[in-house]
Amino acid sequence: MRSATIRLIASSGILAVLAAGCGDGDGEGEDGDNGENGSGDTSNPVTEEMRSWDGCEVLDDLQPIMDYMQIEAIQGDEGFNSSRYGEGLDQQAATCSGQVTVSSWEYSDGTPRVNDGELWVSIIPWDTEEEAQASYQARSVDDVEAQLGQSSTLQETDRVELGSEWDEGVLLVLEDEQARFLNAYARDGNWLLTVSIRYNDNSGDEYFNENQEILDGTIEDYTYSFDDEELQQWLVDEYVPTVHQDITDMTGQE
């Protein structure tokens, strides 16, 4: 028997879906899944609870990220896409995700410049720690290598280890000529957290400096409200640890 593990990879502003072929014989996949959605009978109450969660409800509709980046709008009429375990594109996870307009400004001729982005946060429970370890390896190593292989211009520019509250965790920073990608992967026992943020290069500061004599407003109207490195550090020092604490509080873990 063969099954497919679906994972999402951000590449040059497009979410590409990788279908990773799984093992046969016993029905277990490369991420240790048992059955088509990576689920099996479990007696772990924490896993069972996490598998009942609505992604956006648990993750506060990604409002902390929205606030820190001062994101202008969520694209589409429905808000963020929220899914429970067994639903959506990544059926191993409860997710909250969506396309966003990070910022916008106008060229001197009135043509709008819209800076797109994408947010994707997932909580991924497994029956055992061994399955979670395999999933962490697949997502933080195998999927990233595949992502880098999709484009000759995409490069890893930084790698930061996450805090001691995680058994293993890393923030990977990838960049190409069009966008910046912040991808955090973290595992605590038998569950994972993944955070993916993509946003286009803006170049508004350069445009303003070259044309300020004919433009209205100030340079702040043409640039992002956040600094690249400060956003990266905020994810490592504040956002990811806070989500970890929220989840452990909800599940009664220590």
mmCIF file of C-alpha atoms in Angstrom:
data_model
loop_
_atom_site.group_PDB
_atom_site.id
_atom_site.type_symbol
_atom_site.label_atom_id
_atom_site.label_comp_id
_atom_site.label_asym_id
_atom_site.label_seq_id
_atom_site.Cartn_x
_atom_site.Cartn_y
_atom_site.Cartn_z
ATOM 1 C CA MET A 1 0.000 0.000 0.000
ATOM 2 C CA ARG A 2 1.230 3.505 -0.828
ATOM 3 C CA SER A 3 0.055 6.859 0.463
ATOM 4 C CA ALA A 4 1.067 10.476 -0.105
ATOM 5 C CA THR A 5 2.232 13.082 2.351
ATOM 6 C CA ILE A 6 1.311 16.579 1.200
ATOM 7 C CA ARG A 7 3.502 19.466 2.277
ATOM 8 C CA LEU A 8 3.723 23.053 1.145
ATOM 9 C CA ILE A 9 6.817 24.838 -0.009
ATOM 10 C CA ALA A 10 7.042 28.552 -0.737
ATOM 11 C CA SER A 11 8.989 29.187 -3.917
ATOM 12 C CA SER A 12 9.352 32.542 -5.660
ATOM 13 C CA GLY A 13 6.022 33.721 -4.294
ATOM 14 C CA ILE A 14 4.111 30.564 -5.201
ATOM 15 C CA LEU A 15 3.130 27.768 -2.834
ATOM 16 C CA ALA A 16 4.256 24.608 -4.589
ATOM 17 C CA VAL A 17 2.787 21.340 -3.379
ATOM 18 C CA LEU A 18 5.173 18.439 -2.955
ATOM 19 C CA ALA A 19 3.666 14.968 -2.922
ATOM 20 C CA ALA A 20 6.249 12.812 -1.208
ATOM 21 C CA GLY A 21 5.892 9.105 -1.960
ATOM 22 C CA CYS A 22 5.639 6.967 1.125
ATOM 23 C CA GLY A 23 6.677 3.491 2.043
ATOM 24 C CA ASP A 24 4.784 0.336 1.441
ATOM 25 C CA GLY A 25 4.220 -2.930 3.176
ATOM 26 C CA ASP A 26 3.045 -1.736 6.569
ATOM 27 C CA GLY A 27 1.272 1.388 5.324
ATOM 28 C CA GLU A 28 3.581 3.762 7.162
ATOM 29 C CA GLY A 29 4.867 6.803 5.264
ATOM 30 C CA GLU A 30 8.228 8.513 5.382
ATOM 31 C CA ASP A 31 6.917 10.878 8.040
ATOM 32 C CA GLY A 32 5.763 7.896 10.083
ATOM 33 C CA ASP A 33 2.144 8.343 9.131
ATOM 34 C CA ASN A 34 -0.193 5.401 9.491
ATOM 35 C CA GLY A 35 -3.046 5.707 7.002
ATOM 36 C CA GLU A 36 -3.822 8.317 4.418
ATOM 37 C CA ASN A 37 -3.694 11.404 6.664
ATOM 38 C CA GLY A 38 -0.859 10.354 8.931
ATOM 39 C CA SER A 39 -3.364 9.410 11.613
ATOM 40 C CA GLY A 40 -3.735 6.233 13.521
ATOM 41 C CA ASP A 41 -5.386 5.082 16.698
ATOM 42 C CA THR A 42 -3.827 7.051 19.516
ATOM 43 C CA SER A 43 -4.134 6.940 23.255
ATOM 44 C CA ASN A 44 -2.192 10.181 23.639
ATOM 45 C CA PRO A 45 -4.648 12.778 24.992
ATOM 46 C CA VAL A 46 -2.479 15.722 23.904
ATOM 47 C CA THR A 47 -2.402 14.436 20.333
ATOM 48 C CA GLU A 48 -6.146 13.850 20.362
ATOM 49 C CA GLU A 49 -6.770 17.371 21.639
ATOM 50 C CA MET A 50 -4.523 18.978 19.018
ATOM 51 C CA ARG A 51 -6.271 17.036 16.264
ATOM 52 C CA SER A 52 -9.536 18.732 17.225
ATOM 53 C CA TRP A 53 -8.150 22.271 16.956
ATOM 54 C CA ASP A 54 -9.172 24.866 14.396
ATOM 55 C CA GLY A 55 -5.926 26.396 13.109
ATOM 56 C CA CYS A 56 -6.839 30.082 13.019
ATOM 57 C CA GLU A 57 -8.806 29.900 16.258
ATOM 58 C CA VAL A 58 -5.833 28.505 18.185
ATOM 59 C CA LEU A 59 -3.337 30.781 16.425
ATOM 60 C CA ASP A 60 -5.325 33.993 17.019
ATOM 61 C CA ASP A 61 -5.837 34.525 13.269
ATOM 62 C CA LEU A 62 -2.092 35.255 13.026
ATOM 63 C CA GLN A 63 -2.790 38.663 14.544
ATOM 64 C CA PRO A 64 0.622 39.008 16.249
ATOM 65 C CA ILE A 65 2.371 38.656 12.876
ATOM 66 C CA MET A 66 -0.131 40.996 11.238
ATOM 67 C CA ASP A 67 0.477 43.601 13.938
ATOM 68 C CA TYR A 68 4.272 43.345 13.972
ATOM 69 C CA MET A 69 4.601 43.598 10.184
ATOM 70 C CA GLN A 70 1.733 46.143 10.022
ATOM 71 C CA ILE A 71 0.249 44.156 7.160
ATOM 72 C CA GLU A 72 -2.165 46.249 5.135
ATOM 73 C CA ALA A 73 -4.770 43.634 4.219
ATOM 74 C CA ILE A 74 -5.634 39.964 3.872
ATOM 75 C CA GLN A 75 -6.318 39.201 0.233
ATOM 76 C CA GLY A 76 -9.708 37.699 -0.594
ATOM 77 C CA ASP A 77 -13.082 38.101 1.023
ATOM 78 C CA GLU A 78 -12.921 35.142 3.386
ATOM 79 C CA GLY A 79 -9.957 36.134 5.553
ATOM 80 C CA PHE A 80 -7.322 33.559 6.379
ATOM 81 C CA ASN A 81 -7.815 29.914 5.469
ATOM 82 C CA SER A 82 -8.315 27.860 8.606
ATOM 83 C CA SER A 83 -8.182 24.072 8.714
ATOM 84 C CA ARG A 84 -8.201 21.299 11.251
ATOM 85 C CA TYR A 85 -6.101 18.150 11.242
ATOM 86 C CA GLY A 86 -7.153 15.975 8.301
ATOM 87 C CA GLU A 87 -8.371 18.958 6.249
ATOM 88 C CA GLY A 88 -6.752 21.337 3.802
ATOM 89 C CA LEU A 89 -3.585 20.918 1.771
ATOM 90 C CA ASP A 90 -1.430 19.795 4.710
ATOM 91 C CA GLN A 91 -3.665 17.177 6.262
ATOM 92 C CA GLN A 92 -1.135 16.364 8.985
ATOM 93 C CA ALA A 93 -1.625 19.831 10.512
ATOM 94 C CA ALA A 94 -4.030 22.373 11.888
ATOM 95 C CA THR A 95 -3.185 25.465 9.851
ATOM 96 C CA CYS A 96 -3.900 29.140 9.434
ATOM 97 C CA SER A 97 -2.721 30.664 6.181
ATOM 98 C CA GLY A 98 -3.357 33.157 3.459
ATOM 99 C CA GLN A 99 -2.136 35.694 0.931
ATOM 100 C CA VAL A 100 -1.649 39.236 2.222
ATOM 101 C CA THR A 101 -0.884 42.717 0.979
ATOM 102 C CA VAL A 102 2.082 43.694 3.116
ATOM 103 C CA SER A 103 2.065 47.304 1.908
ATOM 104 C CA SER A 104 1.294 49.458 -1.110
ATOM 105 C CA TRP A 105 2.315 52.811 -2.558
ATOM 106 C CA GLU A 106 2.045 54.683 -5.833
ATOM 107 C CA TYR A 107 4.565 55.589 -8.482
ATOM 108 C CA SER A 108 4.705 59.222 -9.573
ATOM 109 C CA ASP A 109 2.325 58.484 -12.474
ATOM 110 C CA GLY A 110 -0.280 57.014 -10.121
ATOM 111 C CA THR A 111 0.477 53.376 -10.927
ATOM 112 C CA PRO A 112 0.034 51.304 -7.742
ATOM 113 C CA ARG A 113 2.846 49.199 -6.343
ATOM 114 C CA VAL A 114 1.413 46.328 -4.279
ATOM 115 C CA ASN A 115 3.804 44.297 -2.159
ATOM 116 C CA ASP A 116 2.373 40.810 -1.776
ATOM 117 C CA GLY A 117 3.165 38.277 0.903
ATOM 118 C CA GLU A 118 2.049 35.013 2.415
ATOM 119 C CA LEU A 119 1.666 33.704 5.966
ATOM 120 C CA TRP A 120 1.391 30.034 6.912
ATOM 121 C CA VAL A 121 1.486 28.646 10.470
ATOM 122 C CA SER A 122 0.887 24.974 11.315
ATOM 123 C CA ILE A 123 0.561 22.807 14.414
ATOM 124 C CA ILE A 124 1.394 19.188 13.614
ATOM 125 C CA PRO A 125 0.641 16.441 16.185
ATOM 126 C CA TRP A 126 1.950 12.881 15.926
ATOM 127 C CA ASP A 127 1.217 9.706 17.841
ATOM 128 C CA THR A 128 4.848 9.174 18.838
ATOM 129 C CA GLU A 129 8.037 11.158 19.226
ATOM 130 C CA GLU A 130 9.705 9.021 16.565
ATOM 131 C CA GLU A 131 7.074 10.042 14.021
ATOM 132 C CA ALA A 132 7.499 13.687 14.986
ATOM 133 C CA GLN A 133 11.273 13.431 14.561
ATOM 134 C CA ALA A 134 10.833 11.986 11.078
ATOM 135 C CA SER A 135 8.373 14.736 10.181
ATOM 136 C CA TYR A 136 10.766 17.408 11.455
ATOM 137 C CA GLN A 137 13.546 15.971 9.290
ATOM 138 C CA ALA A 138 11.296 15.807 6.230
ATOM 139 C CA ARG A 139 10.058 19.364 6.594
ATOM 140 C CA SER A 140 13.172 21.205 7.781
ATOM 141 C CA VAL A 141 15.721 19.330 5.636
ATOM 142 C CA ASP A 142 14.190 17.381 2.755
ATOM 143 C CA ASP A 143 11.551 19.943 1.815
ATOM 144 C CA VAL A 144 13.985 22.845 2.108
ATOM 145 C CA GLU A 145 16.509 21.094 -0.132
ATOM 146 C CA ALA A 146 13.740 20.529 -2.675
ATOM 147 C CA GLN A 147 12.712 24.176 -2.402
ATOM 148 C CA LEU A 148 16.273 25.351 -3.044
ATOM 149 C CA GLY A 149 16.484 23.006 -6.003
ATOM 150 C CA GLN A 150 13.476 24.614 -7.656
ATOM 151 C CA SER A 151 15.314 27.862 -8.389
ATOM 152 C CA SER A 152 18.920 28.685 -9.213
ATOM 153 C CA THR A 153 18.532 32.130 -7.623
ATOM 154 C CA LEU A 154 17.058 30.983 -4.297
ATOM 155 C CA GLN A 155 19.668 30.803 -1.531
ATOM 156 C CA GLU A 156 19.815 30.205 2.196
ATOM 157 C CA THR A 157 21.200 33.391 3.748
ATOM 158 C CA ASP A 158 20.861 32.709 7.471
ATOM 159 C CA ARG A 159 20.142 29.914 9.937
ATOM 160 C CA VAL A 160 19.251 30.511 13.611
ATOM 161 C CA GLU A 161 18.702 27.829 16.246
ATOM 162 C CA LEU A 162 15.496 28.219 18.249
ATOM 163 C CA GLY A 163 15.277 28.265 22.038
ATOM 164 C CA SER A 164 15.705 25.496 24.581
ATOM 165 C CA GLU A 165 11.948 25.082 25.004
ATOM 166 C CA TRP A 166 12.147 22.994 21.817
ATOM 167 C CA ASP A 167 13.753 19.582 21.460
ATOM 168 C CA GLU A 168 14.948 20.795 18.063
ATOM 169 C CA GLY A 169 14.190 23.900 16.099
ATOM 170 C CA VAL A 170 15.613 26.256 13.505
ATOM 171 C CA LEU A 171 14.731 29.399 11.586
ATOM 172 C CA LEU A 172 15.911 29.325 7.974
ATOM 173 C CA VAL A 173 16.102 32.532 5.962
ATOM 174 C CA LEU A 174 15.938 32.134 2.185
ATOM 175 C CA GLU A 175 16.140 34.860 -0.458
ATOM 176 C CA ASP A 176 15.926 35.216 -4.209
ATOM 177 C CA GLU A 177 15.839 38.238 -6.515
ATOM 178 C CA GLN A 178 12.175 38.872 -5.742
ATOM 179 C CA ALA A 179 11.354 37.872 -2.184
ATOM 180 C CA ARG A 180 12.467 36.882 1.286
ATOM 181 C CA PHE A 181 11.314 33.692 3.044
ATOM 182 C CA LEU A 182 11.401 33.098 6.812
ATOM 183 C CA ASN A 183 10.744 29.435 7.636
ATOM 184 C CA ALA A 184 10.742 28.240 11.252
ATOM 185 C CA TYR A 185 10.539 24.545 12.150
ATOM 186 C CA ALA A 186 10.306 23.388 15.749
ATOM 187 C CA ARG A 187 9.554 20.133 17.594
ATOM 188 C CA ASP A 188 8.528 19.578 21.190
ATOM 189 C CA GLY A 189 8.164 15.875 21.911
ATOM 190 C CA ASN A 190 5.551 14.504 19.527
ATOM 191 C CA TRP A 191 4.285 17.764 18.000
ATOM 192 C CA LEU A 192 5.683 20.349 15.606
ATOM 193 C CA LEU A 193 5.184 24.032 14.904
ATOM 194 C CA THR A 194 6.032 25.500 11.506
ATOM 195 C CA VAL A 195 5.940 29.182 10.602
ATOM 196 C CA SER A 196 6.415 30.418 7.034
ATOM 197 C CA ILE A 197 6.468 34.081 6.038
ATOM 198 C CA ARG A 198 7.094 35.305 2.521
ATOM 199 C CA TYR A 199 7.167 38.932 1.436
ATOM 200 C CA ASN A 200 8.269 40.644 -1.750
ATOM 201 C CA ASP A 201 11.253 42.927 -1.928
ATOM 202 C CA ASN A 202 9.915 46.455 -1.706
ATOM 203 C CA SER A 203 12.546 48.877 -3.119
ATOM 204 C CA GLY A 204 10.334 51.775 -2.089
ATOM 205 C CA ASP A 205 13.147 53.536 -0.256
ATOM 206 C CA GLU A 206 15.302 53.516 -3.391
ATOM 207 C CA TYR A 207 12.417 54.801 -5.502
ATOM 208 C CA PHE A 208 11.637 57.576 -3.011
ATOM 209 C CA ASN A 209 15.255 58.718 -2.780
ATOM 210 C CA GLU A 210 15.495 58.931 -6.572
ATOM 211 C CA ASN A 211 12.175 60.753 -7.012
ATOM 212 C CA GLN A 212 11.388 62.540 -3.766
ATOM 213 C CA GLU A 213 11.171 65.970 -5.398
ATOM 214 C CA ILE A 214 8.024 64.866 -7.269
ATOM 215 C CA LEU A 215 6.528 62.560 -4.654
ATOM 216 C CA ASP A 216 4.111 63.256 -1.837
ATOM 217 C CA GLY A 217 4.712 62.049 1.700
ATOM 218 C CA THR A 218 7.895 60.841 3.359
ATOM 219 C CA ILE A 219 10.145 57.831 2.932
ATOM 220 C CA GLU A 220 8.139 56.008 5.625
ATOM 221 C CA ASP A 221 5.209 55.923 3.200
ATOM 222 C CA TYR A 222 7.291 53.913 0.722
ATOM 223 C CA THR A 223 9.096 51.444 2.938
ATOM 224 C CA TYR A 224 8.102 48.512 5.111
ATOM 225 C CA SER A 225 7.363 49.347 8.727
ATOM 226 C CA PHE A 226 9.674 46.512 9.845
ATOM 227 C CA ASP A 227 13.349 45.750 9.374
ATOM 228 C CA ASP A 228 14.276 42.369 7.853
ATOM 229 C CA GLU A 229 16.693 41.362 10.595
ATOM 230 C CA GLU A 230 14.471 42.681 13.390
ATOM 231 C CA LEU A 231 11.523 40.664 12.056
ATOM 232 C CA GLN A 232 13.718 37.586 12.004
ATOM 233 C CA GLN A 233 14.818 38.189 15.599
ATOM 234 C CA TRP A 234 11.251 38.869 16.733
ATOM 235 C CA LEU A 235 10.184 35.481 15.396
ATOM 236 C CA VAL A 236 13.010 33.740 17.266
ATOM 237 C CA ASP A 237 12.798 35.679 20.529
ATOM 238 C CA GLU A 238 9.088 36.421 20.856
ATOM 239 C CA TYR A 239 6.602 34.912 18.438
ATOM 240 C CA VAL A 240 7.715 31.277 18.334
ATOM 241 C CA PRO A 241 8.320 31.062 22.134
ATOM 242 C CA THR A 242 4.934 32.693 22.812
ATOM 243 C CA VAL A 243 3.092 30.222 20.561
ATOM 244 C CA HIS A 244 4.929 27.377 22.300
ATOM 245 C CA GLN A 245 3.827 28.658 25.699
ATOM 246 C CA ASP A 246 0.232 29.127 24.528
ATOM 247 C CA ILE A 247 0.081 25.570 23.204
ATOM 248 C CA THR A 248 1.624 24.016 26.309
ATOM 249 C CA ASP A 249 -0.822 25.989 28.447
ATOM 250 C CA MET A 250 -3.785 24.744 26.398
ATOM 251 C CA THR A 251 -2.671 21.133 26.613
ATOM 252 C CA GLY A 252 -1.623 21.246 30.263
ATOM 253 C CA GLN A 253 1.981 20.323 29.458
ATOM 254 C CA GLU A 254 4.952 21.526 31.465
#
